[in-house]
mmCIF file of C-alpha atoms in Angstrom:
data_model
loop_
_atom_site.group_PDB
_atom_site.id
_atom_site.type_symbol
_atom_site.label_atom_id
_atom_site.label_comp_id
_atom_site.label_asym_id
_atom_site.label_seq_id
_atom_site.Cartn_x
_atom_site.Cartn_y
_atom_site.Cartn_z
ATOM 1 C CA MET A 1 0.000 0.000 0.000
ATOM 2 C CA GLU A 2 2.911 2.349 0.804
ATOM 3 C CA GLN A 3 4.257 1.827 -2.710
ATOM 4 C CA MET A 4 0.912 2.801 -4.272
ATOM 5 C CA SER A 5 0.531 5.917 -2.117
ATOM 6 C CA ARG A 6 4.087 6.973 -2.976
ATOM 7 C CA GLY A 7 3.339 6.398 -6.676
ATOM 8 C CA ALA A 8 0.140 8.437 -6.420
ATOM 9 C CA ARG A 9 2.149 11.487 -5.266
ATOM 10 C CA ARG A 10 4.598 11.048 -8.124
ATOM 11 C CA ASP A 11 3.037 13.214 -10.787
ATOM 12 C CA GLU A 12 4.446 15.370 -13.571
ATOM 13 C CA ARG A 13 5.566 17.991 -11.056
ATOM 14 C CA TRP A 14 7.567 15.383 -9.133
ATOM 15 C CA PHE A 15 9.118 14.193 -12.389
ATOM 16 C CA GLU A 16 10.044 17.734 -13.417
ATOM 17 C CA GLU A 17 11.657 18.380 -10.013
ATOM 18 C CA VAL A 18 13.698 15.182 -10.267
ATOM 19 C CA PHE A 19 14.787 16.062 -13.794
ATOM 20 C CA VAL A 20 15.756 19.634 -12.885
ATOM 21 C CA ALA A 21 17.613 18.466 -9.766
ATOM 22 C CA HIS A 22 19.508 15.561 -11.346
ATOM 23 C CA GLY A 23 19.330 15.811 -15.143
ATOM 24 C CA ASN A 24 22.725 17.485 -15.510
ATOM 25 C CA GLN A 25 24.379 14.957 -13.206
ATOM 26 C CA VAL A 26 22.983 12.040 -15.190
ATOM 27 C CA LEU A 27 24.044 13.751 -18.427
ATOM 28 C CA ALA A 28 27.598 14.230 -17.077
ATOM 29 C CA TYR A 29 27.655 10.565 -16.033
ATOM 30 C CA ALA A 30 26.594 9.489 -19.524
ATOM 31 C CA ARG A 31 28.963 11.874 -21.337
ATOM 32 C CA ARG A 32 31.934 10.465 -19.459
ATOM 33 C CA ARG A 33 31.061 6.944 -20.507
ATOM 34 C CA VAL A 34 29.346 7.187 -23.903
ATOM 35 C CA PRO A 35 29.732 10.766 -25.159
ATOM 36 C CA GLN A 36 28.179 9.987 -28.534
ATOM 37 C CA ASP A 37 25.048 8.460 -26.947
ATOM 38 C CA ALA A 38 24.776 10.590 -23.794
ATOM 39 C CA ASP A 39 21.533 12.334 -24.728
ATOM 40 C CA ASP A 40 19.892 9.024 -25.598
ATOM 41 C CA VAL A 41 21.012 7.523 -22.288
ATOM 42 C CA VAL A 42 19.550 10.465 -20.342
ATOM 43 C CA ALA A 43 16.260 10.170 -22.230
ATOM 44 C CA GLU A 44 16.090 6.440 -21.479
ATOM 45 C CA VAL A 45 16.965 6.939 -17.801
ATOM 46 C CA PHE A 46 14.220 9.492 -17.240
ATOM 47 C CA ALA A 47 11.715 7.525 -19.313
ATOM 48 C CA THR A 48 12.471 4.574 -17.039
ATOM 49 C CA ALA A 49 12.121 6.795 -13.965
ATOM 50 C CA TRP A 50 8.685 7.917 -15.151
ATOM 51 C CA ARG A 51 7.517 4.382 -15.961
ATOM 52 C CA HIS A 52 8.743 3.059 -12.599
ATOM 53 C CA ARG A 53 8.166 6.176 -10.506
ATOM 54 C CA SER A 54 6.605 4.192 -7.655
ATOM 55 C CA ARG A 55 9.911 2.322 -7.250
ATOM 56 C CA VAL A 56 12.204 5.363 -7.389
ATOM 57 C CA PRO A 57 13.598 6.011 -3.874
ATOM 58 C CA ASP A 58 13.111 9.347 -2.146
ATOM 59 C CA GLU A 59 16.792 10.091 -2.841
ATOM 60 C CA PRO A 60 16.721 9.278 -6.571
ATOM 61 C CA LEU A 61 20.300 10.032 -7.715
ATOM 62 C CA PRO A 62 21.871 6.621 -6.947
ATOM 63 C CA TRP A 63 18.844 4.937 -8.561
ATOM 64 C CA LEU A 64 19.246 7.171 -11.628
ATOM 65 C CA TYR A 65 22.971 6.301 -11.834
ATOM 66 C CA ARG A 66 22.179 2.595 -11.522
ATOM 67 C CA THR A 67 19.619 2.894 -14.308
ATOM 68 C CA ALA A 68 22.102 4.905 -16.396
ATOM 69 C CA ALA A 69 24.716 2.174 -15.879
ATOM 70 C CA HIS A 70 22.314 -0.345 -17.429
ATOM 71 C CA HIS A 71 21.648 1.921 -20.405
ATOM 72 C CA VAL A 72 25.376 2.661 -20.851
ATOM 73 C CA LEU A 73 26.069 -1.069 -20.918
ATOM 74 C CA HIS A 74 23.327 -1.489 -23.520
ATOM 75 C CA SER A 75 24.879 1.347 -25.555
ATOM 76 C CA HIS A 76 28.300 -0.346 -25.444
ATOM 77 C CA ARG A 77 26.815 -3.649 -26.601
ATOM 78 C CA SER A 78 24.910 -1.925 -29.417
ATOM 79 C CA ARG A 79 28.007 -0.035 -30.571
ATOM 80 C CA GLY A 80 30.023 -3.258 -30.502
ATOM 81 C CA ARG A 81 27.453 -5.018 -32.662
ATOM 82 C CA ARG A 82 27.317 -2.085 -35.085
ATOM 83 C CA ALA A 83 31.129 -1.920 -35.289
ATOM 84 C CA ALA A 84 31.349 -5.663 -35.944
ATOM 85 C CA LEU A 85 28.699 -5.407 -38.643
ATOM 86 C CA ALA A 86 30.473 -2.434 -40.247
ATOM 87 C CA ALA A 87 33.784 -4.322 -40.201
ATOM 88 C CA ARG A 88 32.192 -7.380 -41.826
ATOM 89 C CA SER A 89 30.496 -5.172 -44.389
ATOM 90 C CA ALA A 90 33.740 -3.352 -45.186
ATOM 91 C CA ALA A 91 35.531 -6.679 -45.600
ATOM 92 C CA LEU A 92 32.834 -7.834 -48.034
ATOM 93 C CA ASP A 93 32.906 -4.574 -50.014
ATOM 94 C CA ALA A 94 36.672 -4.465 -50.423
ATOM 95 C CA PRO A 95 38.261 -7.868 -49.852
ATOM 96 C CA ASP A 96 41.754 -6.639 -50.763
ATOM 97 C CA ARG A 97 41.551 -3.699 -48.348
ATOM 98 C CA ASN A 98 42.658 -4.223 -44.751
ATOM 99 C CA PRO A 99 39.950 -2.787 -42.493
ATOM 100 C CA GLU A 100 41.331 -0.491 -39.828
ATOM 101 C CA ASP A 101 42.020 -2.320 -36.622
ATOM 102 C CA VAL A 102 39.823 -0.983 -33.826
ATOM 103 C CA ALA A 103 42.664 -1.449 -31.336
ATOM 104 C CA ASP A 104 44.846 0.995 -33.305
ATOM 105 C CA GLY A 105 42.247 3.720 -32.878
ATOM 106 C CA ILE A 106 41.984 3.016 -29.171
ATOM 107 C CA VAL A 107 45.757 3.111 -28.720
ATOM 108 C CA GLU A 108 46.012 6.407 -30.614
ATOM 109 C CA ARG A 109 43.242 7.939 -28.529
ATOM 110 C CA LEU A 110 44.831 6.788 -25.269
ATOM 111 C CA ASP A 111 48.180 8.215 -26.363
ATOM 112 C CA ARG A 112 46.549 11.620 -26.757
ATOM 113 C CA GLU A 113 44.705 11.463 -23.459
ATOM 114 C CA SER A 114 45.933 12.743 -20.141
ATOM 115 C CA LEU A 115 47.803 10.753 -17.529
ATOM 116 C CA VAL A 116 44.572 10.152 -15.623
ATOM 117 C CA ALA A 117 42.869 8.698 -18.674
ATOM 118 C CA ARG A 118 45.804 6.329 -19.256
ATOM 119 C CA VAL A 119 45.677 5.197 -15.645
ATOM 120 C CA LEU A 120 41.926 4.532 -15.869
ATOM 121 C CA ALA A 121 42.480 2.585 -19.080
ATOM 122 C CA GLU A 122 45.086 0.426 -17.347
ATOM 123 C CA LEU A 123 42.686 -0.476 -14.553
ATOM 124 C CA SER A 124 40.080 -3.193 -14.816
ATOM 125 C CA PRO A 125 36.609 -1.994 -15.822
ATOM 126 C CA ARG A 126 35.381 -2.689 -12.271
ATOM 127 C CA ASP A 127 38.154 -0.584 -10.710
ATOM 128 C CA ALA A 128 37.721 2.231 -13.220
ATOM 129 C CA GLU A 129 33.960 2.390 -12.681
ATOM 130 C CA VAL A 130 34.131 2.441 -8.888
ATOM 131 C CA LEU A 131 36.700 5.272 -9.103
ATOM 132 C CA ARG A 132 34.514 7.201 -11.565
ATOM 133 C CA LEU A 133 31.502 6.888 -9.270
ATOM 134 C CA TRP A 134 33.572 8.049 -6.304
ATOM 135 C CA ALA A 135 35.562 10.853 -7.965
ATOM 136 C CA TRP A 136 33.421 12.056 -10.871
ATOM 137 C CA GLU A 137 29.936 11.445 -9.498
ATOM 138 C CA GLN A 138 31.028 12.086 -5.860
ATOM 139 C CA LEU A 139 28.990 9.214 -4.468
ATOM 140 C CA SER A 140 29.452 7.860 -0.971
ATOM 141 C CA THR A 141 30.442 4.224 -0.585
ATOM 142 C CA ASP A 142 26.846 3.365 0.375
ATOM 143 C CA GLU A 143 25.595 5.016 -2.817
ATOM 144 C CA ILE A 144 28.300 3.233 -4.838
ATOM 145 C CA ALA A 145 27.139 -0.020 -3.249
ATOM 146 C CA TYR A 146 23.599 0.696 -4.395
ATOM 147 C CA VAL A 147 24.606 1.607 -7.955
ATOM 148 C CA LEU A 148 26.838 -1.453 -8.359
ATOM 149 C CA VAL A 149 24.484 -3.792 -6.465
ATOM 150 C CA LEU A 150 27.022 -4.588 -3.737
ATOM 151 C CA SER A 151 27.056 -4.640 0.030
ATOM 152 C CA GLY A 152 28.426 -1.518 1.728
ATOM 153 C CA THR A 153 31.466 -3.462 2.902
ATOM 154 C CA ALA A 154 32.177 -4.797 -0.586
ATOM 155 C CA ALA A 155 31.918 -1.281 -2.019
ATOM 156 C CA ARG A 156 34.380 0.097 0.573
ATOM 157 C CA VAL A 157 36.838 -2.731 -0.111
ATOM 158 C CA ARG A 158 36.497 -2.368 -3.879
ATOM 159 C CA LEU A 159 37.048 1.416 -3.670
ATOM 160 C CA HIS A 160 40.082 0.983 -1.410
ATOM 161 C CA ARG A 161 41.657 -1.588 -3.737
ATOM 162 C CA ALA A 162 40.850 0.452 -6.851
ATOM 163 C CA ARG A 163 42.473 3.534 -5.325
ATOM 164 C CA ARG A 164 45.596 1.497 -4.472
ATOM 165 C CA ARG A 165 45.802 0.048 -7.987
ATOM 166 C CA ALA A 166 45.243 3.482 -9.536
ATOM 167 C CA GLU A 167 48.037 4.957 -7.435
ATOM 168 C CA ALA A 168 50.425 2.199 -8.544
ATOM 169 C CA ALA A 169 49.397 2.684 -12.180
ATOM 170 C CA LEU A 170 49.885 6.436 -11.813
ATOM 171 C CA HIS A 171 53.453 5.894 -10.560
ATOM 172 C CA ARG A 172 54.180 3.509 -13.452
ATOM 173 C CA ALA A 173 52.707 5.925 -16.009
ATOM 174 C CA ALA A 174 54.688 8.840 -14.583
ATOM 175 C CA ALA A 175 57.890 6.789 -14.694
ATOM 176 C CA SER A 176 57.276 5.716 -18.283
ATOM 177 C CA ALA A 177 56.447 9.306 -19.277
ATOM 178 C CA ALA A 178 59.839 10.401 -17.953
ATOM 179 C CA ALA A 179 61.627 7.746 -20.034
ATOM 180 C CA PRO A 180 61.725 8.294 -23.804
ATOM 181 C CA SER A 181 59.190 6.235 -25.709
ATOM 182 C CA PRO A 182 60.323 3.751 -28.376
ATOM 183 C CA LEU A 183 58.844 6.093 -30.984
ATOM 184 C CA ASP A 184 60.915 9.000 -29.619
ATOM 185 C CA LEU A 185 64.047 6.849 -29.798
ATOM 186 C CA VAL A 186 63.291 5.873 -33.416
ATOM 187 C CA LEU A 187 62.646 9.496 -34.376
ATOM 188 C CA GLN A 188 65.787 10.636 -32.581
ATOM 189 C CA THR A 189 67.860 7.969 -34.357
ATOM 190 C CA ALA A 190 66.364 8.889 -37.746
ATOM 191 C CA THR A 191 67.077 12.578 -37.119
ATOM 192 C CA GLU A 192 70.681 11.844 -36.194
ATOM 193 C CA GLU A 193 71.150 9.680 -39.303
ATOM 194 C CA ASN A 194 69.866 12.474 -41.533
ATOM 195 C CA ARG A 195 72.441 14.966 -40.240
#
């Protein structure tokens, strides 16, 4: 009965208040994970919130993030299927042409990104996501636990371990940035040979 009475109070005004209060946060969450599909993710999250408004907790942000996480995962799967289809189609259209390797594009992008982005890329997806929720979304460990469907203790342990791994990766990345890259050595050698 409590669920029905809560749902009865959840009208268009409630929905508008939730959207105004948390829409930008959900959009930022989505942009950090799927920038090309962020608007679609936000639309799906709030459509879900409206359809299931009787189940949305009084503090809706962790619920919205959890819902967004599901839609982001769906977006990743859809993009993967589309990329695989495009690669197969390109291979059929031009059998003598080597389709661009997706990994090359990822490596190039990571090379251009900041030290923080490289560290996040080195971490496991679980570690990277718990750090994003903590640092970017500024969730408490209890809220992280809710979003990731974990116990509070598991969320605290996962965050602690992810922070430790990120710190180690940061030290490794900083050390490798100080040393010349193999590409720099090749370019330096080629420059010296041309003198």
